[in-house]
Every structure is written in C-alpha cells, then in structure tokens.
mmCIF file of C-alpha atoms in Angstrom:
data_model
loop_
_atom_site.group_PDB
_atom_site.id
_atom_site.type_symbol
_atom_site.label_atom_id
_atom_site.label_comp_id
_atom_site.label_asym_id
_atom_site.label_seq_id
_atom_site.Cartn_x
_atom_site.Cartn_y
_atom_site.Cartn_z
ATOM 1 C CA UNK A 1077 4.722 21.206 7.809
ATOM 2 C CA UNK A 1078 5.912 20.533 4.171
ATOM 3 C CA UNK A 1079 8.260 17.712 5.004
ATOM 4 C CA UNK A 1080 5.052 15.823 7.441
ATOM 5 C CA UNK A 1081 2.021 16.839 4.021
ATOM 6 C CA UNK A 1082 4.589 15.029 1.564
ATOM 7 C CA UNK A 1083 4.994 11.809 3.363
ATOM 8 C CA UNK A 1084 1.586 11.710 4.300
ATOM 9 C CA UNK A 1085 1.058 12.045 0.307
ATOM 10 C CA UNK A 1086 3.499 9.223 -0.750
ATOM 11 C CA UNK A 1087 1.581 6.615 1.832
ATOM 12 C CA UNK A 1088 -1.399 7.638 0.523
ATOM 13 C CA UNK A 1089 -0.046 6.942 -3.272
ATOM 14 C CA UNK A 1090 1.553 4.619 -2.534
ATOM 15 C CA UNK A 1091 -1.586 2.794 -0.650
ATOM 16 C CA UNK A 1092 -4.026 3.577 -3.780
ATOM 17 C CA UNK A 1093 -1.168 2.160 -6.117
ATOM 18 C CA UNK A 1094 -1.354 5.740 -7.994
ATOM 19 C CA UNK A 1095 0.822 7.101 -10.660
ATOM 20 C CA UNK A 1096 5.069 7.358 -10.130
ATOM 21 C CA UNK A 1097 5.176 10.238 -11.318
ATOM 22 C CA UNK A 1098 2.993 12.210 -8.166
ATOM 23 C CA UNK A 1099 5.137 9.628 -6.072
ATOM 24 C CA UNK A 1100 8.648 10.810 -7.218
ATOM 25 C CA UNK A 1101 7.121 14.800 -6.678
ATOM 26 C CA UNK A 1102 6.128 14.416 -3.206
ATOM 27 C CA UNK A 1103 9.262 13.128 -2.637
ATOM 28 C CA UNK A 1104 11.459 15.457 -4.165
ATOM 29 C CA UNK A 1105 9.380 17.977 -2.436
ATOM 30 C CA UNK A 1106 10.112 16.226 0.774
ATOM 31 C CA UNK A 1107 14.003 16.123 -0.200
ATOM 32 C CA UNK A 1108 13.819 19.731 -0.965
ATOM 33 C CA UNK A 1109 11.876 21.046 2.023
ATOM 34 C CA UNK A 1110 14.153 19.115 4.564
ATOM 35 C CA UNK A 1111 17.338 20.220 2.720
ATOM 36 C CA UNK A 1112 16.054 23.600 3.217
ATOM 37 C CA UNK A 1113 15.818 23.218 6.575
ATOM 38 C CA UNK A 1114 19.254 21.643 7.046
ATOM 39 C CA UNK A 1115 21.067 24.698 4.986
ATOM 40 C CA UNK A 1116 18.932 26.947 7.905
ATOM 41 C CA UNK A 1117 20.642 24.983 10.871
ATOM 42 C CA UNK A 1118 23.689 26.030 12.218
ATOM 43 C CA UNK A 1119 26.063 23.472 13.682
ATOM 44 C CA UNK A 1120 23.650 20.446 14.055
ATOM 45 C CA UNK A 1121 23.532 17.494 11.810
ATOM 46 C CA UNK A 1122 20.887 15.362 13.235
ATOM 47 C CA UNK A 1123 18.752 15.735 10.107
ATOM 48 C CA UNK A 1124 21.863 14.204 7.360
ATOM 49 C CA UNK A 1125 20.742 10.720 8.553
ATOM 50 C CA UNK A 1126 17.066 11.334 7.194
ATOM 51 C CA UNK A 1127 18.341 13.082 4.601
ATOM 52 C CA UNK A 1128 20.072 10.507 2.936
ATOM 53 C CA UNK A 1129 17.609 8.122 3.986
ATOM 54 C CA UNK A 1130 14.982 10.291 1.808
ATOM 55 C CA UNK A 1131 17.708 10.810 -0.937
ATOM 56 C CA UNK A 1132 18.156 6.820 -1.463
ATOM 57 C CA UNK A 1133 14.507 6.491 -1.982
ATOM 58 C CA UNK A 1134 13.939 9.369 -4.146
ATOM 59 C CA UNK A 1135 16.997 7.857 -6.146
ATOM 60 C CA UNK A 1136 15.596 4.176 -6.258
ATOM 61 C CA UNK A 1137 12.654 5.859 -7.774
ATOM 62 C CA UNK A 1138 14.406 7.445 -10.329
ATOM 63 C CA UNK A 1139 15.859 4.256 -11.538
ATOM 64 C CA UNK A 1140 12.576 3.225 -13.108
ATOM 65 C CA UNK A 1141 13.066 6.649 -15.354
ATOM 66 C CA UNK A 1142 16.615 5.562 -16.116
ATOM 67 C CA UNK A 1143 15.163 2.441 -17.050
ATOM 68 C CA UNK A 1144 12.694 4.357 -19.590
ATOM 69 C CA UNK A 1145 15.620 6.697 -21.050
ATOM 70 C CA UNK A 1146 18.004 3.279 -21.399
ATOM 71 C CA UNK A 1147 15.223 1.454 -23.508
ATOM 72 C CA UNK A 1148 15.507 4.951 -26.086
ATOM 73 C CA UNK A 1149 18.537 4.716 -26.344
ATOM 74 C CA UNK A 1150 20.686 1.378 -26.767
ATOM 75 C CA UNK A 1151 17.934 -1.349 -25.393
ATOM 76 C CA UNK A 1152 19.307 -1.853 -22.226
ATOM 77 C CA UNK A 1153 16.638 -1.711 -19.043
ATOM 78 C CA UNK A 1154 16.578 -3.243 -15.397
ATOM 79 C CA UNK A 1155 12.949 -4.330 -14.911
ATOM 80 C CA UNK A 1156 11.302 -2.368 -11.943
ATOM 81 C CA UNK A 1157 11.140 -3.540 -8.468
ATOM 82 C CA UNK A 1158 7.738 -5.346 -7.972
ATOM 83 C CA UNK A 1159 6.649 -2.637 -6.208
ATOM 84 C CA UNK A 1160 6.947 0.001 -8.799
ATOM 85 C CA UNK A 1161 5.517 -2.195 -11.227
ATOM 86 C CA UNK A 1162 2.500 -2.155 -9.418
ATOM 87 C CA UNK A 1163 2.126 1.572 -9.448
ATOM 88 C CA UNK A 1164 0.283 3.342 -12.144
ATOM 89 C CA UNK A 1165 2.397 4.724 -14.744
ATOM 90 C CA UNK A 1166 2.001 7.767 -17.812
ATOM 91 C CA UNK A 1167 5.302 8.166 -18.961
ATOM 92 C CA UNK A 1168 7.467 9.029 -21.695
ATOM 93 C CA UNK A 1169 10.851 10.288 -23.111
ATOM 94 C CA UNK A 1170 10.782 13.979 -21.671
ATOM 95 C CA UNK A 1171 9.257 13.485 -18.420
ATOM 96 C CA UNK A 1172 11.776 10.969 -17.730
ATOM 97 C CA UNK A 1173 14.818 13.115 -18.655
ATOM 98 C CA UNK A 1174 13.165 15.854 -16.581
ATOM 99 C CA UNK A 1175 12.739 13.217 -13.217
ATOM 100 C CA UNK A 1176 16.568 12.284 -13.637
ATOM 101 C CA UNK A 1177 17.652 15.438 -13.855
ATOM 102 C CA UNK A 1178 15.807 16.824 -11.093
ATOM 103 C CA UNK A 1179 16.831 14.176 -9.047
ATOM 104 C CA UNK A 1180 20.730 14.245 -10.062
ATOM 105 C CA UNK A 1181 20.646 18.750 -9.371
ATOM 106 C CA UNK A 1182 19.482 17.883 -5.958
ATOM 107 C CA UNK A 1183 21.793 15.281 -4.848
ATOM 108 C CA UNK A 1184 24.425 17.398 -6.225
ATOM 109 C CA UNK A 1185 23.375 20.592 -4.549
ATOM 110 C CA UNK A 1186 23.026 18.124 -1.047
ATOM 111 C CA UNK A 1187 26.244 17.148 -1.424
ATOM 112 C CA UNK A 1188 27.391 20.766 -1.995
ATOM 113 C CA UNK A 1189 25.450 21.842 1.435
ATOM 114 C CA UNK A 1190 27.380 19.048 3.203
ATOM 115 C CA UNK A 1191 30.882 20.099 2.002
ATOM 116 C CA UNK A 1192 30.818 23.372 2.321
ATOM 117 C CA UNK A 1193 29.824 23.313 6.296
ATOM 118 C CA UNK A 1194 32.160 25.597 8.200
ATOM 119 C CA UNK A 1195 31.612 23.659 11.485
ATOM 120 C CA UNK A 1196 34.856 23.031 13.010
ATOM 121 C CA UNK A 1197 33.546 20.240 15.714
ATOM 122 C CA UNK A 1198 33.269 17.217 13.943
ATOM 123 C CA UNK A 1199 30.336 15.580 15.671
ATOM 124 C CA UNK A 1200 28.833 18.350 14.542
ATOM 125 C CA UNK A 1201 29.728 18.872 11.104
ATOM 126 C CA UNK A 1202 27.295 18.177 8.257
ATOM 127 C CA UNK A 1203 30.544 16.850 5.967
ATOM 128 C CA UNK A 1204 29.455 13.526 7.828
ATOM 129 C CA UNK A 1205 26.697 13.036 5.105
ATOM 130 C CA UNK A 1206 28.661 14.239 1.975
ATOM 131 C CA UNK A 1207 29.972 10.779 0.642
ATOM 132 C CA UNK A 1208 26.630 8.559 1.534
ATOM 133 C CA UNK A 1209 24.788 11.352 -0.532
ATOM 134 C CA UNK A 1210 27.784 10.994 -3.175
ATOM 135 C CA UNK A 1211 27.568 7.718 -3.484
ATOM 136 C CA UNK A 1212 24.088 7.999 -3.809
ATOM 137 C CA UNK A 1213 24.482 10.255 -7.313
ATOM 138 C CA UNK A 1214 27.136 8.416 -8.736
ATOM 139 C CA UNK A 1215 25.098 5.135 -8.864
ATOM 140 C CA UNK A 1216 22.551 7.190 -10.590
ATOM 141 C CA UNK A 1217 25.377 9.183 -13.017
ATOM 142 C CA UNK A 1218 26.859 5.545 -14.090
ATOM 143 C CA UNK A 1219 23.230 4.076 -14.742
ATOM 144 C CA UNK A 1220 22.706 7.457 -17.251
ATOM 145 C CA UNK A 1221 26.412 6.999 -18.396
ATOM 146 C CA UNK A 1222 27.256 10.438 -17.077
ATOM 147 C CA UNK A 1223 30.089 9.923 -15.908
ATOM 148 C CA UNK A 1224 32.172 13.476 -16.314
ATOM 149 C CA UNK A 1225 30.000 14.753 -13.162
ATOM 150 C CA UNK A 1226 30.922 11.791 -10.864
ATOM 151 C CA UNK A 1227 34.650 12.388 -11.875
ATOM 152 C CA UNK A 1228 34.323 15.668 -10.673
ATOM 153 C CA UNK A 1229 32.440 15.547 -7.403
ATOM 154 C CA UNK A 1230 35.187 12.633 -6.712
ATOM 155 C CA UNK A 1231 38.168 14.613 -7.470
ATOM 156 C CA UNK A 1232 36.958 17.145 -4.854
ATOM 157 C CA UNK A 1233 35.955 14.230 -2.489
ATOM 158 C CA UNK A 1234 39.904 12.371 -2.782
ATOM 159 C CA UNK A 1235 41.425 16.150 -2.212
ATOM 160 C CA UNK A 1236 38.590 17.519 0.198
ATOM 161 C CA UNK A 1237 36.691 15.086 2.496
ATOM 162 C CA UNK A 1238 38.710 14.385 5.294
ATOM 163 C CA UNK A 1239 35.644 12.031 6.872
ATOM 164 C CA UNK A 1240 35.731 9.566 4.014
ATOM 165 C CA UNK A 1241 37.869 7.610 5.896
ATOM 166 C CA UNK A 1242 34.936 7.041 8.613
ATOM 167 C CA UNK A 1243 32.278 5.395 6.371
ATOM 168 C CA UNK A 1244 30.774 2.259 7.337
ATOM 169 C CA UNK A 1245 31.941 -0.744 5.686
ATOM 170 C CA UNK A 1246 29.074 -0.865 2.892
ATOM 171 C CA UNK A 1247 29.934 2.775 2.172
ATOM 172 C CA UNK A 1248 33.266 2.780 1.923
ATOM 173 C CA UNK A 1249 33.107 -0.109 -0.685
ATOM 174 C CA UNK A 1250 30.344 1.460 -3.030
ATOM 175 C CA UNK A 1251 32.648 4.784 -2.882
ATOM 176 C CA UNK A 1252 35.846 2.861 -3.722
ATOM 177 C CA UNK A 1253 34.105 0.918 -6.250
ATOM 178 C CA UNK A 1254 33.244 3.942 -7.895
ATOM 179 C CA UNK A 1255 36.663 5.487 -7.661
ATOM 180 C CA UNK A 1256 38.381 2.705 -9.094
ATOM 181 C CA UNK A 1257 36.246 2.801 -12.304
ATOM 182 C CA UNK A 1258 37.277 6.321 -12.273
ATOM 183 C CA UNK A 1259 40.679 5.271 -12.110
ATOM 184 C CA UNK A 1260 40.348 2.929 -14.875
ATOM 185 C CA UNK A 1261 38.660 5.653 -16.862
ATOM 186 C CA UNK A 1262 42.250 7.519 -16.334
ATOM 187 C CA UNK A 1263 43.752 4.677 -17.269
ATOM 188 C CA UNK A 1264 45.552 3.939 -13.884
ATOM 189 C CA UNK A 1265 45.176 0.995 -13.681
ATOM 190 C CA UNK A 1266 47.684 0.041 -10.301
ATOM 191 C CA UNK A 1267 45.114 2.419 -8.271
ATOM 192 C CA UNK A 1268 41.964 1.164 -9.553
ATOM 193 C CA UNK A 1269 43.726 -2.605 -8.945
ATOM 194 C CA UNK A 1270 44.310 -1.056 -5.064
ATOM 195 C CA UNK A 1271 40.200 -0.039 -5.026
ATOM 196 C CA UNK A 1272 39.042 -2.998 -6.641
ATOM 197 C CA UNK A 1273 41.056 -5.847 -4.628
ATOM 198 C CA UNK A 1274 40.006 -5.169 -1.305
ATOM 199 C CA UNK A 1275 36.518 -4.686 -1.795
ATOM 200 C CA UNK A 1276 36.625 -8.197 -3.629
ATOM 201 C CA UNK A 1277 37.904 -9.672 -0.517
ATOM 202 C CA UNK A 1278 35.497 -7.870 1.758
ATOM 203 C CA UNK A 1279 31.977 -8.283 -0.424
ATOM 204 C CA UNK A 1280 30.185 -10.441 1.196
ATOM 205 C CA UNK A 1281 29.600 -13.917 -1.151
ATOM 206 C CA UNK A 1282 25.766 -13.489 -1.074
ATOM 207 C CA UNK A 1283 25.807 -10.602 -3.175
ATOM 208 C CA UNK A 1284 27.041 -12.386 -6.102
ATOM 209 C CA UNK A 1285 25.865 -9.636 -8.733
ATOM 210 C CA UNK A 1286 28.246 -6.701 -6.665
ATOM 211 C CA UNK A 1287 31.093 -9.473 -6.638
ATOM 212 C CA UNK A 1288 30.480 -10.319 -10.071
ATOM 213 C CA UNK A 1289 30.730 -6.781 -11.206
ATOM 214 C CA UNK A 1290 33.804 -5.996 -8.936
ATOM 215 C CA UNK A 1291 35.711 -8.813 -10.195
ATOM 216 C CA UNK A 1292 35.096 -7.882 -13.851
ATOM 217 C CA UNK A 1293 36.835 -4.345 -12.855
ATOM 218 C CA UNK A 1294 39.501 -6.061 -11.409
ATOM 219 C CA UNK A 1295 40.289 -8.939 -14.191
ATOM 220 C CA UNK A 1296 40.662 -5.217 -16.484
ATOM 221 C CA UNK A 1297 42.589 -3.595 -14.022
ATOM 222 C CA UNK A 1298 45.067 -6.156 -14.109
#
C-alpha cells in the first residue's frame, strides 16, 4: 500500500529529525497515491476529508520553501515552525521552486478532481472538498505572489460551486478573505468591503495577526 509505506516513511523522518526535503516527497507521494485512488472511486467521498487533511500538511511544508524563494527575492521570510527547524535541511534556489511548484500542480489538479464530479447526490459528491483544498492553494499562491492562478480558480468557484455556501465557519472566512483581496485587486472595492466586514466581526479576538490583516483590507476597501 503506497499511501500506508509513505506515512510510515514521514514518522520515521520525522522521528530521526532527517532532511525536509525526503519529508515533503513522501508526502507528496502520499497526496498523489490517495488522489489516485479518489479519481478511481465512483460516487463516494469518504476519502476528501483525509485528503485535505494530507494536502494542509504537505502545504505547511511547503511554506518553509516559500520562505527560501522570499529571502531571493525581496528579503522577506516567516521563520519556520520549531519543528521544521529542527529537521535537517540541503536546500537551495531550484529545489525550492521545484517543491512549490509541485505542491501548487497538485492542489490545483485536486481541486480540479473535486469540481468536475458528476455525482448528482450531494452527500455523495466529491465538490464537498473543492473549496477547503482551494483555500488551501491560494494561501500558498499569495505567499509566492501568484496571484493570477487564485483569480482564476475563484472566478470558477463564485460561478461554479454551489456547496461554498456549506463551509464551516473557519472556511468560509479564509475563502472570503481571499475573495475580497481579489476584489480589491479589481478594484471593487463595495464587494471586497462586503467580504472583509463580516469576517472582521466574526474572527475570533485571539487571533490578532488574522484580525490585524483583515482590518488592514478593510481600512483600503473603504
């Protein structure tokens, strides 16, 4: 079982503190093998919830390359989590570009799986999963500043996705957070004001940083 070998192979780097790099393989290998197996399934969705749960940690773990590429190119970089730090780590310019990019194809081509679903039974559908998995690669497009493939995948999400009205709460503000920065991209400035405002209200005090940043949308919405 490919999906069981590469988990057992990020414990065991993980345990030995080895390099990222093999870390960030086995688990795009993991990504890939169970996305594999979700294309091959016909009207069940039980796998999208480990999917995404598999795509968020391949895509933390990409950060620390988007940190790398950042520090290249205009000085900017988020220090690792303490847990990457520890890892082992032979890096440099390409092999970062190639990680991100890797990483960005695949949540783009999961996303594509989970749209195109023909399943007309809801509970069933795979759609479900399409805007967690979104969300997931636009955080990673606006950390790399490319931003022309989260407009896109967007656009077909506001005209499309029927089920993005269903998200949990901390779903449904990271997606309108993102779509009101592509609103103010567009210069529309009312609809990114009608993104930004609620999700102000609604974010939680403790995470000062997220209502930091949403306010700072807002005050140049308005």
């Amino acid at each position: 079982n490919v999906i069981l070998t590469n988990h057992i192979k990020i414990c065991q780097t993980l345990l030995y503190k080895s390099r990222l790099n093999d870390i960030v393989q086995y688990q795009y290998s993991l990504c890939r093998s169970l996305l594999d197996l979700i294309k091959e399934s016909k009207n069940k969705n039980w796998h999208i919830p480990i999917l995404i749960l598999t795509l968020t940690d391949l895509r933390l773990l990409t950060n620390y390359f988007t940190s790398y590429i950042s520090r290249h190119t205009d000085g900017n970089t988020s220090p690792p989590s303490q847990r990457i730090a520890d890892l082992s780590i032979d890096n440099d310019r390409q092999t970062s570009e190639t990680n991100v990019t890797k990483t960005i194809e695949l949540l783009t081509e999961a996303f594509r799986v989970c749209t195109s679903d023909r399943c007309t039974e809801q509970r069933l559908s795979k759609k479900w999963g399409a805007i967690q998995i979104l969300n997931q690669l636009l955080k990673l497009c606006h950390r790399i500043k490319r931003y022309e493939l989260g407009e896109q995948l967007l656009s077909f999400a506001e005209q499309s996705l029927e089920f993005r009205h269903y998200l949990l709460e901390d779903q449904k503000m990271t997606y309108d957070y993102f779509l009101g920065k592509s609103y103010l991209f567009k210069d529309d400035y009312r609809k990114a004001t009608e993104c930004f405002d609620p999700i102000f209200q609604r974010c939680p005090r403790f995470m000062k940083k997220n209502k930091a940043s949403i306010l700072i949308h807002l005050c140049v919405s308005k």
